[in-house]
mmCIF file of N, CA and C in Angstrom:
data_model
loop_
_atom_site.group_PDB
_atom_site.id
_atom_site.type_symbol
_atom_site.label_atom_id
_atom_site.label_comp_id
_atom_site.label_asym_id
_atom_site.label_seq_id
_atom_site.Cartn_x
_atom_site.Cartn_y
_atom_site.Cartn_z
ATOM 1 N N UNK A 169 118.805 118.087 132.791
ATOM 2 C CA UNK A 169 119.165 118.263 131.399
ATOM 3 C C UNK A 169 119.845 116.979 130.925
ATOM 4 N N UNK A 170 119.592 116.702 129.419
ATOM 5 C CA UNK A 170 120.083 115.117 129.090
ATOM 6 C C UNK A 170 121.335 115.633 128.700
ATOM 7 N N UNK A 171 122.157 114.676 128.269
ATOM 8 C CA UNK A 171 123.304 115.075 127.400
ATOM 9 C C UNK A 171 123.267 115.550 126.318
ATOM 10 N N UNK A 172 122.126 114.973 125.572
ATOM 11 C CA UNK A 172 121.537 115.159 123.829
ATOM 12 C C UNK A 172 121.330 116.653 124.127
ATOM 13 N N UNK A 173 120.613 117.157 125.040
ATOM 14 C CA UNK A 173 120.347 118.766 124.754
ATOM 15 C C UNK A 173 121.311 119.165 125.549
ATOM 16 N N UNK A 174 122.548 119.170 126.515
ATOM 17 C CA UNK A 174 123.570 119.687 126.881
ATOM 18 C C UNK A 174 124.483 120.008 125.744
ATOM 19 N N UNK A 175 124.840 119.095 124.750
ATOM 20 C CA UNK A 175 125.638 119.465 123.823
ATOM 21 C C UNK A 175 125.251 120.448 122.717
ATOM 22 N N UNK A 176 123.976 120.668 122.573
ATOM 23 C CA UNK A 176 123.261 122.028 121.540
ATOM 24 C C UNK A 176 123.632 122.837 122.898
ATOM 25 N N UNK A 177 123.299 123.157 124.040
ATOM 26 C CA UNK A 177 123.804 124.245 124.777
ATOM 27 C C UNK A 177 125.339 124.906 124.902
ATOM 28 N N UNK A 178 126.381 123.517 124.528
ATOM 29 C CA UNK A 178 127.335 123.864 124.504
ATOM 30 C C UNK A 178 127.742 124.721 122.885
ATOM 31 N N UNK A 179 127.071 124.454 122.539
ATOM 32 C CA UNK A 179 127.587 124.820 120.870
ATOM 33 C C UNK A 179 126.810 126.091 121.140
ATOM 34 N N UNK A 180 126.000 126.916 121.399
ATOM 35 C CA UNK A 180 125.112 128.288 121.457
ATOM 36 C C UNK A 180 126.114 128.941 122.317
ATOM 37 N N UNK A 181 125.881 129.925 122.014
ATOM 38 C CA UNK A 181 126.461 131.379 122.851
ATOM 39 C C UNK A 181 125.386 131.488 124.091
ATOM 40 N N UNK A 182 125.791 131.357 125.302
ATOM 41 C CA UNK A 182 124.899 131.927 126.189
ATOM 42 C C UNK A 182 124.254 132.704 126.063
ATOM 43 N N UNK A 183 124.553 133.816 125.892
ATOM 44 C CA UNK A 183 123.615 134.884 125.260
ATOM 45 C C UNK A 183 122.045 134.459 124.516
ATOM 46 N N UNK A 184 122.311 133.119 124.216
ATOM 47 C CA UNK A 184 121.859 133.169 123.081
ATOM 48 C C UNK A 184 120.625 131.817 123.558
ATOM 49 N N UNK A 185 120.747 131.191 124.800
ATOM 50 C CA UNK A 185 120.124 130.181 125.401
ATOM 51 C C UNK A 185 119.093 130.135 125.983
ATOM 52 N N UNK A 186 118.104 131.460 125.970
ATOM 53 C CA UNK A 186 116.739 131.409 126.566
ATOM 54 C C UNK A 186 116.142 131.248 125.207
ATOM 55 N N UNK A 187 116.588 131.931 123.517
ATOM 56 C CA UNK A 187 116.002 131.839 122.512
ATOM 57 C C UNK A 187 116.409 130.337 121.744
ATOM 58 N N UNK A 188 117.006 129.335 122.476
ATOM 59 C CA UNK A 188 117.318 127.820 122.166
ATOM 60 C C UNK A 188 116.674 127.611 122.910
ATOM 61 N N UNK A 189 116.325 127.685 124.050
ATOM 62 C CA UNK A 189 115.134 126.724 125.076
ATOM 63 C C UNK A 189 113.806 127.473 124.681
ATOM 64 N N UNK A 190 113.426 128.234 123.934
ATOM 65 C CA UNK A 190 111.785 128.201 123.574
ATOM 66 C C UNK A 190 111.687 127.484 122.256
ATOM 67 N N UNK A 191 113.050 127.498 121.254
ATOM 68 C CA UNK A 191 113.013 126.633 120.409
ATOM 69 C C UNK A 191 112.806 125.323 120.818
ATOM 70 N N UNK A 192 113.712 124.787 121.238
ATOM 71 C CA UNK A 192 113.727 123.617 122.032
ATOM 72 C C UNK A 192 112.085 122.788 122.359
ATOM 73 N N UNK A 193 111.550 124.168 122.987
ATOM 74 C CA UNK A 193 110.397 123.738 123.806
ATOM 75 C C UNK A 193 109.525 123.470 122.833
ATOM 76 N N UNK A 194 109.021 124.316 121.906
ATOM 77 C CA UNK A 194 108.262 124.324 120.830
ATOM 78 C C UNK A 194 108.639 123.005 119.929
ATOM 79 N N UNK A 195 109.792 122.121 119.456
ATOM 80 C CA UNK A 195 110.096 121.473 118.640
ATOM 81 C C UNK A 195 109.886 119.606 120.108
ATOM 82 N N UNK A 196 109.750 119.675 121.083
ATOM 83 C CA UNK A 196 109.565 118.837 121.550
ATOM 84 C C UNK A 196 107.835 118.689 122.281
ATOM 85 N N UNK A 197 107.034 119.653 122.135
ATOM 86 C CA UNK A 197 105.820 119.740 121.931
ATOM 87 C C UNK A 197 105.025 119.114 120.232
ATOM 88 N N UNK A 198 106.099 119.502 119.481
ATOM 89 C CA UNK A 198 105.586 119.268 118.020
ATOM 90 C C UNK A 198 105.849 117.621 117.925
ATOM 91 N N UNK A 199 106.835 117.189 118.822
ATOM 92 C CA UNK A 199 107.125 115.822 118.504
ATOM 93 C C UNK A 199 106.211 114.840 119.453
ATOM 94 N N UNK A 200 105.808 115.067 120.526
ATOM 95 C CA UNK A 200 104.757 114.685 121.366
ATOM 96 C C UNK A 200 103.861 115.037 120.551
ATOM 97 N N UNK A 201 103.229 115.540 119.800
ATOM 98 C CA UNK A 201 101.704 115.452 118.873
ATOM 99 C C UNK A 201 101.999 115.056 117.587
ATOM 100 N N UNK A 202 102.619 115.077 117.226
ATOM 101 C CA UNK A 202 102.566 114.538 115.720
ATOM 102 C C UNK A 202 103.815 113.034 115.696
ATOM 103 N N UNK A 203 104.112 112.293 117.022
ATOM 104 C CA UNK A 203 104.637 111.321 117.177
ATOM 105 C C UNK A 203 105.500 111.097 115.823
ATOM 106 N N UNK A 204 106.300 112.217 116.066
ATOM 107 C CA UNK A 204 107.604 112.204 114.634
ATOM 108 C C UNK A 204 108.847 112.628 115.504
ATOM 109 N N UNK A 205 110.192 111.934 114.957
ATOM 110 C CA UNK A 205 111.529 112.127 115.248
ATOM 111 C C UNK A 205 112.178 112.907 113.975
ATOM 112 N N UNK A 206 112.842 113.582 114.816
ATOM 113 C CA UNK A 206 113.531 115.381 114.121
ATOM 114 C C UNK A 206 114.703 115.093 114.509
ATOM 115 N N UNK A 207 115.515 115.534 113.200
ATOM 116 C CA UNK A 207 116.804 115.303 113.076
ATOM 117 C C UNK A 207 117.028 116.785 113.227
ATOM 118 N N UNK A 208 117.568 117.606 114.088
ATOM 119 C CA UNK A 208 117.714 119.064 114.023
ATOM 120 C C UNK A 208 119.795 119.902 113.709
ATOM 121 N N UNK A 209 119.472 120.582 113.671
ATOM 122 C CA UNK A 209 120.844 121.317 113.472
ATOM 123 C C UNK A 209 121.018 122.561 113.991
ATOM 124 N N UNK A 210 122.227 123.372 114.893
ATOM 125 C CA UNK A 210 122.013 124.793 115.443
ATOM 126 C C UNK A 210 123.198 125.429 115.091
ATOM 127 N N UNK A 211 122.658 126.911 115.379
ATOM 128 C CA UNK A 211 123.444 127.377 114.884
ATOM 129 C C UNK A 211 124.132 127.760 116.120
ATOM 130 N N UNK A 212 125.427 128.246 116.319
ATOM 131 C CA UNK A 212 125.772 129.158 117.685
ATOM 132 C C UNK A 212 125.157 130.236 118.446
ATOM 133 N N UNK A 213 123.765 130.689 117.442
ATOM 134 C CA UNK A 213 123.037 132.140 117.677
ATOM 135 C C UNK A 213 121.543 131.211 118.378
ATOM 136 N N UNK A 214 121.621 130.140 118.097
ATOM 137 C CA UNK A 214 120.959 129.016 118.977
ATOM 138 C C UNK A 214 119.650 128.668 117.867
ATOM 139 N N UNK A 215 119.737 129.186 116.858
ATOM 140 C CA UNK A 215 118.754 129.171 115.900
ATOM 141 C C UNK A 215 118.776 127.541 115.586
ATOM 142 N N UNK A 216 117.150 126.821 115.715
ATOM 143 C CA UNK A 216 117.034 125.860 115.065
ATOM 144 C C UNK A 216 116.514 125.055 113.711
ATOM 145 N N UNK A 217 117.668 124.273 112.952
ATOM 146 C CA UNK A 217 117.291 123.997 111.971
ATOM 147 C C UNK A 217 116.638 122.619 111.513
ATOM 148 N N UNK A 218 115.804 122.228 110.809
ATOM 149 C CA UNK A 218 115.072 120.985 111.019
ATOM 150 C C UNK A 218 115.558 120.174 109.861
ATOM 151 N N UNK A 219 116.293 119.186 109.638
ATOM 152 C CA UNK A 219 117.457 118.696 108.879
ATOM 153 C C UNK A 219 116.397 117.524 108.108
ATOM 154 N N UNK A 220 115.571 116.289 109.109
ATOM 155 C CA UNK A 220 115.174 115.503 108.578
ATOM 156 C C UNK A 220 114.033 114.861 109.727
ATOM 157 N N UNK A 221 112.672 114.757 109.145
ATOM 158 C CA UNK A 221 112.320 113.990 109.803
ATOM 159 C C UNK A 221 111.393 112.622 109.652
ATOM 160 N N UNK A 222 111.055 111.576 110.947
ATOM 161 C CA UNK A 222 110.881 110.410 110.385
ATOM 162 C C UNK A 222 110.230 109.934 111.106
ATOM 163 N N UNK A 223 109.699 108.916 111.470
ATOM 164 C CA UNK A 223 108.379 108.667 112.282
ATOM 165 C C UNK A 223 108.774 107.825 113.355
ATOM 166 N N UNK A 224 107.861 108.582 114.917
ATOM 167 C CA UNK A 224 108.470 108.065 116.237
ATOM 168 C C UNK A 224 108.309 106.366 116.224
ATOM 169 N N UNK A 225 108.978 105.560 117.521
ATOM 170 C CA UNK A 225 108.693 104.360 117.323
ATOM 171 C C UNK A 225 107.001 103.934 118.150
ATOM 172 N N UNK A 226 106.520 105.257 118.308
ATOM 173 C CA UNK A 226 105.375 105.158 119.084
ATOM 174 C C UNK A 226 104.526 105.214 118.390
ATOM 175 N N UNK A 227 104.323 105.370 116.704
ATOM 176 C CA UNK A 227 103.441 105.863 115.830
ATOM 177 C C UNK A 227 103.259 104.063 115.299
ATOM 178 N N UNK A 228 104.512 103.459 115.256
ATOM 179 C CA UNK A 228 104.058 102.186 114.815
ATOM 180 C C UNK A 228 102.654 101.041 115.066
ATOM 181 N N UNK A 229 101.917 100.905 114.069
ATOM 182 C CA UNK A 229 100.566 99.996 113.955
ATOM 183 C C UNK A 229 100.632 98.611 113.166
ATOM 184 N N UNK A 230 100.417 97.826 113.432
ATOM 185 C CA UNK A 230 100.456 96.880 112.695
ATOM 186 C C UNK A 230 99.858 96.812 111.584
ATOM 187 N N UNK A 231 100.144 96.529 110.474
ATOM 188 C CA UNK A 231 99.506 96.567 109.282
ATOM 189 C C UNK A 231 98.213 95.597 108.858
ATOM 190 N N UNK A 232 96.995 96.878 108.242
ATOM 191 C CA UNK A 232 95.873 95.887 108.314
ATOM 192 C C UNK A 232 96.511 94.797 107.303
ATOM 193 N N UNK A 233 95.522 93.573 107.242
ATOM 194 C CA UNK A 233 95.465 92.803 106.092
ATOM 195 C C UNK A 233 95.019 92.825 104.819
ATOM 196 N N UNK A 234 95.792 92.446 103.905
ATOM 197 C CA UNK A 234 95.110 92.681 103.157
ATOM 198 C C UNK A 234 94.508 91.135 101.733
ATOM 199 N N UNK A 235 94.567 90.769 102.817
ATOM 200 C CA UNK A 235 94.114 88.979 101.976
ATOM 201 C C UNK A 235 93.901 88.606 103.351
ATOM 202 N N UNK A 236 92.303 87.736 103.083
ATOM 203 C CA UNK A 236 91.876 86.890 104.106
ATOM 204 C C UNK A 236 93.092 85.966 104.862
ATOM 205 N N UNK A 237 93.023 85.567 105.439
ATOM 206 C CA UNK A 237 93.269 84.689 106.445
ATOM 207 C C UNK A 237 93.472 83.398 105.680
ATOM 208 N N UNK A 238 93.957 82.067 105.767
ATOM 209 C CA UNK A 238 93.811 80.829 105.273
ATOM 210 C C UNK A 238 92.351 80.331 105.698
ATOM 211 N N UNK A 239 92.211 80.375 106.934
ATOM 212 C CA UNK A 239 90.821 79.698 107.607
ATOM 213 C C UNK A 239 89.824 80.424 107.260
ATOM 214 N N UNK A 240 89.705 81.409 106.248
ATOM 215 C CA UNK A 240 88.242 82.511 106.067
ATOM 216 C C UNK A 240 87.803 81.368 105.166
ATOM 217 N N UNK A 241 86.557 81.287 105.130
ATOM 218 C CA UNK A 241 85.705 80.651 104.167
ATOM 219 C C UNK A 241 85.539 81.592 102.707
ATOM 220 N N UNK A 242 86.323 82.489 102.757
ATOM 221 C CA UNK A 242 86.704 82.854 101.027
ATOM 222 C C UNK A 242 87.424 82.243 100.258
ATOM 223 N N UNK A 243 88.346 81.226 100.559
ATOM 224 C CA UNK A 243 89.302 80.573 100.055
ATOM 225 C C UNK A 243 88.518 79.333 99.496
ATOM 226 N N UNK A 244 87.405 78.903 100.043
ATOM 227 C CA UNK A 244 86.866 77.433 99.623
ATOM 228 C C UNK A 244 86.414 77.515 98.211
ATOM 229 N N UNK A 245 86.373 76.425 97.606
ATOM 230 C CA UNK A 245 85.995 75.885 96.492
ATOM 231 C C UNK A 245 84.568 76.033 96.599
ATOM 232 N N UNK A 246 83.850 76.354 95.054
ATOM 233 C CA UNK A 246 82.634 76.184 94.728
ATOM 234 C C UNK A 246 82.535 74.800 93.911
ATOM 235 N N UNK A 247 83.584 74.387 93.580
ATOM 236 C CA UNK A 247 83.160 73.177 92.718
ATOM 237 C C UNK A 247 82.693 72.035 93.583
ATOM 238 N N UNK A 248 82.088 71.142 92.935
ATOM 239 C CA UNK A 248 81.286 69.841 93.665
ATOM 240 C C UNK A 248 82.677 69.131 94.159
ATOM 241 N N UNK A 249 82.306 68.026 95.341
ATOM 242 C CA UNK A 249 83.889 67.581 95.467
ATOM 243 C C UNK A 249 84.036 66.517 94.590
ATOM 244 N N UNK A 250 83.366 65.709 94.104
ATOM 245 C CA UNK A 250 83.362 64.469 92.990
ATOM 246 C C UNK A 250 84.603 65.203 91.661
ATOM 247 N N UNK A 251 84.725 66.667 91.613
ATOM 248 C CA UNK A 251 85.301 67.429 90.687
ATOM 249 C C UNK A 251 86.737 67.554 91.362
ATOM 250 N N UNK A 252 86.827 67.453 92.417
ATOM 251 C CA UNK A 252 87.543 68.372 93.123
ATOM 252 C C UNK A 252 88.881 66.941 93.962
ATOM 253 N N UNK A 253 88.499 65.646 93.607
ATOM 254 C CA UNK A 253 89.233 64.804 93.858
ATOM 255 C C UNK A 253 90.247 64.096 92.647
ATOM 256 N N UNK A 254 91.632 63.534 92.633
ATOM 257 C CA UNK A 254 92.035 63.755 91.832
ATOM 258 C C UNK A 254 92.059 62.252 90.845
ATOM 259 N N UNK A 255 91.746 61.332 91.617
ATOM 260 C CA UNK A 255 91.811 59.890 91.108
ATOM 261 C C UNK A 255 90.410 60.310 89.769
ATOM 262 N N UNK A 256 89.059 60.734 90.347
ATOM 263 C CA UNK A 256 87.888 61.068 89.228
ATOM 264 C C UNK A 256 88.436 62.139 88.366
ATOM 265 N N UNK A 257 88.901 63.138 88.797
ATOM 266 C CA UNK A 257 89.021 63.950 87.766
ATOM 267 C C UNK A 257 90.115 63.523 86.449
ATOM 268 N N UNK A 258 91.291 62.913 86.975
ATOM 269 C CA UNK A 258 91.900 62.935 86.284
ATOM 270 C C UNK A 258 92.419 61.320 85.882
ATOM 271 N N UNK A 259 91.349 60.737 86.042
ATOM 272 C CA UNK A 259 91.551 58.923 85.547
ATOM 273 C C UNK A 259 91.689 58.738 83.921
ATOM 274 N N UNK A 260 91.255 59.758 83.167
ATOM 275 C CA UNK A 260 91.509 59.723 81.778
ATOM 276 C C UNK A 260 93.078 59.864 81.250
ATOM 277 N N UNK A 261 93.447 60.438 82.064
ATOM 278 C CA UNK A 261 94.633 61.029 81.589
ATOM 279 C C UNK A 261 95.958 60.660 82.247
ATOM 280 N N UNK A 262 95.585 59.790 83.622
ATOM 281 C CA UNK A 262 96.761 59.135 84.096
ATOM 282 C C UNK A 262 96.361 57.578 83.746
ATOM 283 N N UNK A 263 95.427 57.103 83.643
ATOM 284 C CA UNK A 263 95.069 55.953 83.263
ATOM 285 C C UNK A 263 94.944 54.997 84.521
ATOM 286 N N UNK A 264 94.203 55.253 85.541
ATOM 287 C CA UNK A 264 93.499 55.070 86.695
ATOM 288 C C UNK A 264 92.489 53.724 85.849
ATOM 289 N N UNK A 265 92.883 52.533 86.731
ATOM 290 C CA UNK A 265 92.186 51.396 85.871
ATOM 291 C C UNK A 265 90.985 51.163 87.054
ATOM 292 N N UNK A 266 90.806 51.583 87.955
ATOM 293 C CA UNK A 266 89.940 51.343 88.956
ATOM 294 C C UNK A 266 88.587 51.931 88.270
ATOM 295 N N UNK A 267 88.293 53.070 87.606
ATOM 296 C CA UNK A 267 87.488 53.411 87.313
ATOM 297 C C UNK A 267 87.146 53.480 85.962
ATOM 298 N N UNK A 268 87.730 53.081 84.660
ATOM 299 C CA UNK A 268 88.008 52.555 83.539
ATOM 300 C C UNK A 268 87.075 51.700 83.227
ATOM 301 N N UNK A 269 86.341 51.734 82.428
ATOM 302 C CA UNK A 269 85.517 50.059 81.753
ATOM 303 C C UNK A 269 86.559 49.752 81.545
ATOM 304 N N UNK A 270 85.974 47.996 81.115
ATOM 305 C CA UNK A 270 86.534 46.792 80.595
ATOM 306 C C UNK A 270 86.668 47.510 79.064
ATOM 307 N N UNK A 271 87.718 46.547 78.729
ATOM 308 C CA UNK A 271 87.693 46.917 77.375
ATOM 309 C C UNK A 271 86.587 46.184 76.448
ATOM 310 N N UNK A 272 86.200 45.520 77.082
ATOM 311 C CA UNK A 272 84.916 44.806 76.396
ATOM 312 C C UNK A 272 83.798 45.679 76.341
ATOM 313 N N UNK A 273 83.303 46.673 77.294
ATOM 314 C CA UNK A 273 82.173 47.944 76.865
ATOM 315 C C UNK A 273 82.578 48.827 75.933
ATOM 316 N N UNK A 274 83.634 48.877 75.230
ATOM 317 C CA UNK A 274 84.285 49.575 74.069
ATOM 318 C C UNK A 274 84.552 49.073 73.290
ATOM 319 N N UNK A 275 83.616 48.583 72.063
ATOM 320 C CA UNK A 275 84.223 47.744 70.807
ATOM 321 C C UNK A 275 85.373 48.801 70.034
ATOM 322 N N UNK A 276 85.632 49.730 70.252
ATOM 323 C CA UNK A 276 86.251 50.443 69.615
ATOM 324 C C UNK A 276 87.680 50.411 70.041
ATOM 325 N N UNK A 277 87.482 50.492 71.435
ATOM 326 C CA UNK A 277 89.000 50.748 72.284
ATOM 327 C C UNK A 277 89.473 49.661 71.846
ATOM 328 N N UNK A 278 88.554 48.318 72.252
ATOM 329 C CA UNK A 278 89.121 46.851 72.045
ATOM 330 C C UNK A 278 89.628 46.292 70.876
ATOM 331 N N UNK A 279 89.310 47.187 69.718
ATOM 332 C CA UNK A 279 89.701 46.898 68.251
ATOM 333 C C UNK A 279 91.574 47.247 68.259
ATOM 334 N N UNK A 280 91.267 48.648 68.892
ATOM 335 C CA UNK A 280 92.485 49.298 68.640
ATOM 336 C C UNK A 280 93.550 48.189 70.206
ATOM 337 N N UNK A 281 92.883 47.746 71.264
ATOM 338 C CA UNK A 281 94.001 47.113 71.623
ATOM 339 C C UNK A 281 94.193 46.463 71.240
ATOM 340 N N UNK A 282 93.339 45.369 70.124
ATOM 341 C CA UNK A 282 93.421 44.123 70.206
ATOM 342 C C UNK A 282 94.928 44.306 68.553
ATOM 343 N N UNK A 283 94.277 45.449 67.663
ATOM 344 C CA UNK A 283 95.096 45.537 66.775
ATOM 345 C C UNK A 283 96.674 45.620 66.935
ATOM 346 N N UNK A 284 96.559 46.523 68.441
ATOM 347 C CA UNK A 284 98.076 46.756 68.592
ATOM 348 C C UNK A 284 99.264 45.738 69.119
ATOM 349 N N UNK A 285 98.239 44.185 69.906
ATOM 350 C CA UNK A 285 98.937 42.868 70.455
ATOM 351 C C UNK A 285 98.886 42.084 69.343
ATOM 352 N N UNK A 286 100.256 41.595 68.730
ATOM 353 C CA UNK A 286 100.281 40.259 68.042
ATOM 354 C C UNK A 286 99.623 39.004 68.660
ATOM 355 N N UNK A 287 99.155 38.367 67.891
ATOM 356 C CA UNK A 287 98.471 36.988 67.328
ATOM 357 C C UNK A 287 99.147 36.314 67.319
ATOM 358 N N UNK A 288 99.202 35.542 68.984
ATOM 359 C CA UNK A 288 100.364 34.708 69.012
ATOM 360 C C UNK A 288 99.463 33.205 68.992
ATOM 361 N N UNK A 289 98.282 32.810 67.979
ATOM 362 C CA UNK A 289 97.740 31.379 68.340
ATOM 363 C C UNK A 289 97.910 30.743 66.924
#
C-alpha cells in the first residue's frame, strides 16, 4: 500500500474499507484507460468523490505542425531571380549607377541635369 492511498484509508471508517477498495479499484482502472489524472475526495463512509480531472503525463504527443518546415520547397519564390535580386530591382530608386545609362542616352534627364549645374565658363 502507498502512502497516497494509506491516508484515504485512514480517513474511512473500517467498516467502511472493502466499499473504498472497489472504489479505489474501479477509479484506477479508469485512469489506466483513459490516461487521465483524478483529483479525488472521501468521505469517512469511504464514498468517492471526483473533484477534478486532467490529463496523465503519459497522454502527452508532440504537436503536429502546422506550417512547413523552413527547408520545404513551399516557401520558395516563383518570381524569376533577375526580379528577385536587389541591386536590379531596385537601381531606380536607390540610384545604383552601375546599371544606369549615361546621361547622354537621355536628352531629357541631361536637360534637367544640365539645368540644375551652374555655368561656370
Amino acid at each position: 500500500m502507498t502512502p497516497q492511498i494509506a491516508r484515504l484509508y485512514a480517513h474511512v471508517l473500517p467498516v467502511f474499507w472493502p466499499y473504498l477498495w472497489l472504489q479505489l479499484r474501479a477509479i484506477f482502472k479508469r485512469q489506466d484507460v483513459e490516461l487521465r489524472t483524478l483529483l479525488i475526495a472521501v468521505t469517512k463512509w469511504g464514498r468517492i468523490h471526483i473533484v477534478s480531472v486532467g490529463d496523465h503525463w503519459r497522454a502527452y504527443k508532440k504537436p503536429a505542425l502546422t506550417k512547413p518546415e523552413w527547408s520545404d520547397p513551399v516557401w520558395e519564390s516563383d518570381l524569376p531571380t533577375n526580379l528577385t535580386q536587389a541591386p536590379l530591382a531596385f537601381s531606380c530608386c536607390f540610384g545604383d549607377a552601375s546599371n544606369t545609362p549615361p546621361p547622354e542616352a537621355h536628352p531629357e534627364r541631361s536637360r534637367r541635369i544640365s539645368g540644375l549645374t551652374p555655368d561656370t565658363s
